[in-house]
XYZ file of C-alpha atoms in Angstrom:
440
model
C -20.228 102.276 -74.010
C -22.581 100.528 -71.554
C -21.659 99.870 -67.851
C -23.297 98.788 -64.478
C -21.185 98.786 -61.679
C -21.542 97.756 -57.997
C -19.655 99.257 -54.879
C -20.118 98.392 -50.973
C -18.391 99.748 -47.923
C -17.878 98.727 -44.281
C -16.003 99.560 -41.110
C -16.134 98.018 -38.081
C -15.472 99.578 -34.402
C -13.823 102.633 -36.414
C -10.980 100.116 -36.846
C -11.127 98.213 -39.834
C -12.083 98.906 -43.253
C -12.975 97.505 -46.422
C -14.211 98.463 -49.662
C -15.061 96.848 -52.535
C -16.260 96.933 -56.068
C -17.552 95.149 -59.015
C -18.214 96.742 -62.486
C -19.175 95.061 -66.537
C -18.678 97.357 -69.318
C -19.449 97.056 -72.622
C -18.129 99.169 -75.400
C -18.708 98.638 -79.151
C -14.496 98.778 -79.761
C -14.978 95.309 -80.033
C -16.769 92.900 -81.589
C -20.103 91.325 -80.219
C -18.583 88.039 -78.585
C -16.116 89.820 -76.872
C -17.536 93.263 -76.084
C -18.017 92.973 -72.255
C -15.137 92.803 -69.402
C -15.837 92.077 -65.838
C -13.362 94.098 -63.448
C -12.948 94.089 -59.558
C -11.340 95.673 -56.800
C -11.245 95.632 -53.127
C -9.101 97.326 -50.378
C -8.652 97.338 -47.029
C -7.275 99.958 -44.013
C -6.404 99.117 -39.996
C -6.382 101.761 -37.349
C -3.740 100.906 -35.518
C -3.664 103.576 -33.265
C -6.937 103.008 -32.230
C -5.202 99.053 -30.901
C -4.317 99.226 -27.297
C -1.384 98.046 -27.626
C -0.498 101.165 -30.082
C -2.029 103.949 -27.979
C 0.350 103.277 -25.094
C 3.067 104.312 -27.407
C 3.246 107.884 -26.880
C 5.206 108.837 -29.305
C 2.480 107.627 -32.026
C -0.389 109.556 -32.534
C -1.560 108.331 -35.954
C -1.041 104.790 -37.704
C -2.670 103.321 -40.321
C -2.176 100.100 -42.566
C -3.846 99.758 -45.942
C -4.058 97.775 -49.106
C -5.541 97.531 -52.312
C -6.059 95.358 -55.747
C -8.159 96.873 -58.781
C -8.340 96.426 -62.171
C -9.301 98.869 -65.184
C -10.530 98.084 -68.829
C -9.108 100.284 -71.058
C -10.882 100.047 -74.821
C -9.224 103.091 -76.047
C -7.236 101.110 -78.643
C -6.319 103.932 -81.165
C -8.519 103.214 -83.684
C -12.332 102.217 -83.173
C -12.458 99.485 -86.290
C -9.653 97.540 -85.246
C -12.184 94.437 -83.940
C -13.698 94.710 -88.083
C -11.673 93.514 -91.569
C -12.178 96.754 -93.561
C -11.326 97.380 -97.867
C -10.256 100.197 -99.609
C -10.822 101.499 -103.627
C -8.067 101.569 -105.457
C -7.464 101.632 -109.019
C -5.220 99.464 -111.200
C -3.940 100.228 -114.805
C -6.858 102.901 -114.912
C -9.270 100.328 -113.366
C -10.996 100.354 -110.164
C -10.277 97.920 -107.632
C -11.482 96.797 -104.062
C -8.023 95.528 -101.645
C -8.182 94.219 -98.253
C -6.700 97.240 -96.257
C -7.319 95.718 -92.573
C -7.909 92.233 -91.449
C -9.288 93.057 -87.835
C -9.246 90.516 -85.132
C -12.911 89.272 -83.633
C -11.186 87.847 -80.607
C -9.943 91.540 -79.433
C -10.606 91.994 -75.931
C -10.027 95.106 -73.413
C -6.962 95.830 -72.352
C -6.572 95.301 -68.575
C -4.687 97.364 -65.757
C -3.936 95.318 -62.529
C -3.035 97.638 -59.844
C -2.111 96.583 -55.918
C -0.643 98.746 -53.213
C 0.215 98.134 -49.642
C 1.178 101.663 -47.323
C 1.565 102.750 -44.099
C 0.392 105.838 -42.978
C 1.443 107.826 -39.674
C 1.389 110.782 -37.608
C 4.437 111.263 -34.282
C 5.699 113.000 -31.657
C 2.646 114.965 -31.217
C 2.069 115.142 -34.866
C 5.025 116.742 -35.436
C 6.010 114.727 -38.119
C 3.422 112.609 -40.391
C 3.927 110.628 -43.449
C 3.066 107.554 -45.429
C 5.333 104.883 -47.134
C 4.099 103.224 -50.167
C 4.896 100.331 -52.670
C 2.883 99.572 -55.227
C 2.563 97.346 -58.639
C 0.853 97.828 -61.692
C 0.886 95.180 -64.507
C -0.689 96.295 -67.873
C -2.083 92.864 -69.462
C -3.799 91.864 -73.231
C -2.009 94.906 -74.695
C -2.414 95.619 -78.363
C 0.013 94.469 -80.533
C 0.671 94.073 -84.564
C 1.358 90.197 -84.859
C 3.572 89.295 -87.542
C 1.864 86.879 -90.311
C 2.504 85.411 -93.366
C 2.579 87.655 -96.502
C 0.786 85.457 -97.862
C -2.694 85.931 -96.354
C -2.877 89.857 -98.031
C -1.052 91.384 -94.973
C 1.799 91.211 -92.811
C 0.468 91.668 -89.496
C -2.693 91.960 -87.516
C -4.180 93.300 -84.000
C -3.933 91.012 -80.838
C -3.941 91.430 -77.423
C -0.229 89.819 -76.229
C 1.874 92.026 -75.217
C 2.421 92.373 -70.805
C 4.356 95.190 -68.998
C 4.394 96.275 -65.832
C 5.245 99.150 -63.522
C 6.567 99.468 -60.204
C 8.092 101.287 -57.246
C 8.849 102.865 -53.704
C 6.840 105.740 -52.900
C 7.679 108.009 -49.856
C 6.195 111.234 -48.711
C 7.507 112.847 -45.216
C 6.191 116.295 -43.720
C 7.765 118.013 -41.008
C 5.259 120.368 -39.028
C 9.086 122.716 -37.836
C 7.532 125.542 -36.584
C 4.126 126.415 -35.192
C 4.046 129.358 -32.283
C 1.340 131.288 -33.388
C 2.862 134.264 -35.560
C 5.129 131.935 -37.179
C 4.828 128.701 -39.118
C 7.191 126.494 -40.829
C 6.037 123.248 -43.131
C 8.627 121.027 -44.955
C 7.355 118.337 -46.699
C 9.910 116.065 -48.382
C 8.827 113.517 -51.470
C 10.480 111.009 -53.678
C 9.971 108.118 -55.536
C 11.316 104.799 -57.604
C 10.348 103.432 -60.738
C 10.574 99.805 -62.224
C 9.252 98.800 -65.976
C 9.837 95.540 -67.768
C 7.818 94.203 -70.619
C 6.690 90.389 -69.333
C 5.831 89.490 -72.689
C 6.125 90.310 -76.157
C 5.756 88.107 -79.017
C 8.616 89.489 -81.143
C 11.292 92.500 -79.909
C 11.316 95.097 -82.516
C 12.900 98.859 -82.267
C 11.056 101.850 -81.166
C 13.166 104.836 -82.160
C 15.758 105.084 -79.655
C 14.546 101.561 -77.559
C 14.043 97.904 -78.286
C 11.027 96.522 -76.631
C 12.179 93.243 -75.595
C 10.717 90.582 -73.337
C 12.685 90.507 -70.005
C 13.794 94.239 -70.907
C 12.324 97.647 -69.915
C 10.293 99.616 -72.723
C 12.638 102.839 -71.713
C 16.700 101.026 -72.409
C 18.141 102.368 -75.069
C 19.342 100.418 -77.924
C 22.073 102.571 -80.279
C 24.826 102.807 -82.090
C 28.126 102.653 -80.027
C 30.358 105.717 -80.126
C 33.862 105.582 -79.944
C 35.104 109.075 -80.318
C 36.895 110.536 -83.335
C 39.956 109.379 -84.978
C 42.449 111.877 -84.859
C 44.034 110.727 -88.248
C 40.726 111.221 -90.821
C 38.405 112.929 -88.324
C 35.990 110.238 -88.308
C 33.426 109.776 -85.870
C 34.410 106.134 -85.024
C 31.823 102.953 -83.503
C 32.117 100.132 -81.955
C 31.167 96.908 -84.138
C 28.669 94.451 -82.867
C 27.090 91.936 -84.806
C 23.724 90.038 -84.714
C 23.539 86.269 -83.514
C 21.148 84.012 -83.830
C 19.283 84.794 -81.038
C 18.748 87.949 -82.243
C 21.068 90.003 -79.577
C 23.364 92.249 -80.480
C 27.336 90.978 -79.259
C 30.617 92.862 -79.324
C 32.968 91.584 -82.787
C 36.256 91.031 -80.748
C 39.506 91.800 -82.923
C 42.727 89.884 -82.962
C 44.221 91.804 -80.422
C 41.579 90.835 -78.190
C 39.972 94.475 -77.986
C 36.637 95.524 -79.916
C 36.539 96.254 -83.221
C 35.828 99.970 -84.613
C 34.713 101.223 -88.041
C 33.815 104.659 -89.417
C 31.245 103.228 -91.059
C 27.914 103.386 -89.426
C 26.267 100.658 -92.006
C 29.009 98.110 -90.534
C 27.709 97.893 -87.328
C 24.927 97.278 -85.236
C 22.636 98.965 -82.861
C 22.982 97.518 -78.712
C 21.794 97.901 -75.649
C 23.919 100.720 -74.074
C 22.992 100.053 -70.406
C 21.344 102.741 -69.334
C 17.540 103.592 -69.195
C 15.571 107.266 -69.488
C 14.425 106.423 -65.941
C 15.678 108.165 -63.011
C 17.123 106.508 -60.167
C 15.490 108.252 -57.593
C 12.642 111.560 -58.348
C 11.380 113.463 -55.177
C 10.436 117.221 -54.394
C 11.097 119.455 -51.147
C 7.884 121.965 -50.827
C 8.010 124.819 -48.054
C 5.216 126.716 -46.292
C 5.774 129.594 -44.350
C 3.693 132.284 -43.040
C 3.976 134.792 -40.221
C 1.345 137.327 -39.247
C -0.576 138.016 -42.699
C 2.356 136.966 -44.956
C 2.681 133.545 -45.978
C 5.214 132.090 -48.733
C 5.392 128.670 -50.117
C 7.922 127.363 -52.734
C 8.743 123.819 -54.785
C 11.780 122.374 -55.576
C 11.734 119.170 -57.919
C 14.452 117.089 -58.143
C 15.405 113.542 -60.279
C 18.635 111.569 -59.627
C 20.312 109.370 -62.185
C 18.969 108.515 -66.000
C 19.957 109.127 -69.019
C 18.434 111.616 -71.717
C 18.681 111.296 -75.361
C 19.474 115.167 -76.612
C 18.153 115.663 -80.060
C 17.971 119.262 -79.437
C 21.670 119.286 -78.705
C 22.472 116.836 -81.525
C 20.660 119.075 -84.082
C 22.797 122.039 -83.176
C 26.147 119.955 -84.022
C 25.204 118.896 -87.420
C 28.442 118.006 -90.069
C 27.410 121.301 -92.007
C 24.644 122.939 -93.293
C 24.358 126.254 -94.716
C 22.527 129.361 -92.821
C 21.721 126.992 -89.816
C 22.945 127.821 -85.856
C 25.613 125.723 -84.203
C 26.134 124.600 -80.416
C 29.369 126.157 -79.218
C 30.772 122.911 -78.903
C 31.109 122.479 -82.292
C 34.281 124.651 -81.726
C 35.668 121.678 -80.802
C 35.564 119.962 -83.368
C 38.565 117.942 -85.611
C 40.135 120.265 -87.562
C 43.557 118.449 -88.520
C 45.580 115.195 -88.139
C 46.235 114.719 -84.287
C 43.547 116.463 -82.858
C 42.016 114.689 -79.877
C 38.715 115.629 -79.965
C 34.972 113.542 -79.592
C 33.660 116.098 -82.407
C 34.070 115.111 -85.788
C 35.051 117.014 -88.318
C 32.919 119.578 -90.500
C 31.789 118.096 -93.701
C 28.563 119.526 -95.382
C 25.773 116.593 -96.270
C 28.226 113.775 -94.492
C 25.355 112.053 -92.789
C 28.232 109.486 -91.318
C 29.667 111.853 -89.024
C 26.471 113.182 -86.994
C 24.139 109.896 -85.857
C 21.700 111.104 -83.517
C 20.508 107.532 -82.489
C 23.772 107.222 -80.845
C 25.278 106.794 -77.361
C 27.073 110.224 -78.403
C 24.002 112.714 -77.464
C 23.196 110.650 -73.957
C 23.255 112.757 -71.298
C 23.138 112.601 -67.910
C 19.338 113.365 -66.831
C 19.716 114.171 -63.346
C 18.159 118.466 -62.561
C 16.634 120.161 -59.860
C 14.366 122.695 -60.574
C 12.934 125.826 -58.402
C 9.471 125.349 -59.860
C 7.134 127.405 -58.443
C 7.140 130.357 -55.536
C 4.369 132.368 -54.605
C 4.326 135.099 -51.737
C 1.643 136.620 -50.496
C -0.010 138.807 -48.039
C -4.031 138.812 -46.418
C -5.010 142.090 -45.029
C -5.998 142.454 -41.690
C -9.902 142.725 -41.281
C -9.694 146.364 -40.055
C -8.242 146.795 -43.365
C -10.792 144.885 -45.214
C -13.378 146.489 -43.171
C -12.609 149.649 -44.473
C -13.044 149.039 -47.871
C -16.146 146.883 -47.662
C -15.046 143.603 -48.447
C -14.689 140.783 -45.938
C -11.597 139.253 -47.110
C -8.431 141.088 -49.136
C -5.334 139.224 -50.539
C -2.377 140.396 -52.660
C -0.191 137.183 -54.010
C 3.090 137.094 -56.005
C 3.656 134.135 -58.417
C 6.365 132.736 -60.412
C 7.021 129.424 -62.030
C 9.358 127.236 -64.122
C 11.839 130.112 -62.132
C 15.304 127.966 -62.716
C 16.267 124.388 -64.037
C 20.063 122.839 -63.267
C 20.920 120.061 -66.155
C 23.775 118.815 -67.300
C 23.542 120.801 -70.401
C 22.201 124.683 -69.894
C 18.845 124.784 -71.680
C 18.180 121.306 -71.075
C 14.744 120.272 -69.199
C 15.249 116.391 -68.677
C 11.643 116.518 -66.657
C 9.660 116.961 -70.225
C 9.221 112.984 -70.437
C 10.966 109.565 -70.640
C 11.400 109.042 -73.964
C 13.734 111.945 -74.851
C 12.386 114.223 -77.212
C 12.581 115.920 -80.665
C 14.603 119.018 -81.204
C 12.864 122.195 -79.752
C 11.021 120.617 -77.140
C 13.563 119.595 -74.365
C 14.558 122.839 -73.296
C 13.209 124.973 -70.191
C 9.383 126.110 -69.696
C 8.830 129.462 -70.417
C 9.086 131.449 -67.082
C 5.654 132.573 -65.946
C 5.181 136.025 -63.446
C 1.342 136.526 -62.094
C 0.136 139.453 -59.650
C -2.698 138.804 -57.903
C -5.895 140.662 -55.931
C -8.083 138.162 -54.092
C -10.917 140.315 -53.165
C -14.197 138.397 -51.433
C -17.527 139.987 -50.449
């Protein structure tokens, strides 16, 4: 990697602001015709409150507009030969052989993050309360992606840089300054946040475990098989039947009676957009900081609103039947004779057609609040300290991950946005720590 980069700042009157930089990289990812990038950025801020026409609002003590573009070249592309056609040695009837194992692309360029913001920031009522309001956009451009070729040249597919996506959303951050009279003091400070994706473009849609990356669609809906309960006759977990057209989307197969057809046969159907995405509607925290005299206490709660969560630690606990392996309680539940209305199938050992975890039957509702972290603690006075030669003496109590509320006990819908493999989507160990803070 090779880089030279340029920066420059200026303010004028204590007013206005602006920043900007210029840097070309180099990195030997890519081939020698298309190994550097070029990438800018540049931002500006406005006092307002130092405006005369803001500072005979009294109210207002602190105001601030700003704004920023940037871009970042990213050359971490998995693999560091991608840019080079490589062979491998092989043998054939007992012979040795050299095959083409990777065609490479020459024309592989950095990927490119294009990120703007525009926020205001302010302090009121005496700086009683302060904040800052945010919206921002980040579009991810000349990703990596496997183009489909003919079979015909060796291989089916190669590196290029086509694919587009980008991210956006609301940001909001709010602290109230409560209480402040000396012995006592009371901080709240209130966050949350939105979050937008789509994919802008994308040569070809293709499935990504539980998603379908699709132009026009966000990299986190989830594309499954349709659920329909259980019929009470047989005990079959039923689905809804769609069927491919030739656009490529997935559509209901309407039956005579005008209602959607269902089958007990996973194989007979196809996989469809369900509607819902991994991403919350809303995520935010409420933190609190308190202190009075030498005691001071401070505690997190984290929140998320809305989402769905693929469970595939609950949906490996209702399996159809396996020997010496643990159940979910709810598998008392399920279909155990004609009539029973139920939306657990019945028990059949090594039926793979009545458990399908890539179905709309494990979504869950993602929405939790968690008490993540408190920590008390408690300085000594300096008579105290003095006494025991140190200058300063602090005891602390500290516990995280302390409680998590899900729609499902055990079930931690903050690990990521992808839903997760069995064993890992259930709550963070609970951590206790008792400290001495001792300075001299």
């Amino acid at each position: 990697i090779e880089g030279y980069f340029l920066r420059a700042n200026y303010n004028f009157n204590s007013k206005y602001y602006v920043s900007g930089s210029v840097r070309r990289d180099a990195s030997s990812v890519f081939s020698a015709d298309s190994r550097w990038g070029t990438f800018y950025s540049i931002g500006a801020s406005w006092r307002l409150d130092q405006e005369n026409f803001i500072q005979n609002i009294s109210f207002i003590d602190n105001l601030k507009l700003r704004g920023s573009y940037g871009e970042v070249g990213n050359d971490d592309l998995g693999d560091f030969f991608l840019s080079q056609p490589r062979y491998g040695i092989t043998s054939n009837a007992g012979s040795p052989a050299i095959i083409w194992s990777e065609i490479g692309n020459a024309n592989l360029q950095w990927e490119t993050v294009e990120s703007w913001d525009v926020a205001l920031e302010f302090g009121l009522f005496n700086n009683f309360l302060d904040g800052t309001v945010e919206y921002y956009k980040r579009n991810s451009s000349d990703l990596l992606y496997d183009l489909p070729i003919a079979l015909s040249n060796g291989l089916n597919a190669y590196p290029a840089n086509v694919g587009d996506m980008y991210n956006s959303g609301w940001e909001v951050s709010l602290t109230g300054h409560l209480i402040n009279n000396g012995n006592f003091t009371w901080d709240l400070t209130l966050q949350g946040s939105t979050f937008k994706n789509e994919i802008t473009s994308l040569p070809d849609p293709f499935v990504n475990g539980s998603k379908r990356w699709e132009e026009g669609r966000s990299r986190f809906d989830f594309f499954l098989l349709h659920t329909a309960g259980v019929d009470p006759d047989t005990g079959d977990q039923l689905f809804k039947v769609f069927e491919v057209n030739d656009d490529g989307d997935s559509v209901p197969v309407i039956g005579a009676d005008g209602e959607q057809e269902l089958t007990n046969d996973w194989q007979a159907t196809e996989r469809a957009y369900t509607g819902d995405s991994t991403i919350p509607d809303f995520l935010g925290s409420v933190s609190n900081s308190l202190s009075y005299k030498g005691f001071d206490l401070n505690f997190l709660i984290t929140y998320g609103i809305g989402g769905k969560f693929l469970d595939n630690g609950y949906s490996a606990m209702m399996h159809s039947g396996n020997y010496g392996r643990s159940y979910h309680p709810d598998i008392l539940n399920s279909w155990r004779q004609p009539g029973d209305i139920t939306n657990v199938p019945r028990l059949e050992a090594g039926n793979a057609d009545l458990v399908r975890t890539q179905s709309t039957r494990f979504l869950t509702d993602a929405s939790f609040w968690t008490l993540k972290n408190v920590n008390l603690g408690y300085s000594f006075q300096r008579s105290v300290s003095d006494k025991l030669g140190v200058d300063n003496l602090r005891l602390s109590l500290t516990g995280e991950n302390l409680f998590v509320k899900s729609k499902r006990t055990g079930l931690d819908p903050q690990y990521n946005l992808a839903g997760t493999p069995a064993g890992n989507d259930f709550n963070p160990s609970r951590i206790f720590s008792l400290g001495l803070n001792v300075s001299f």
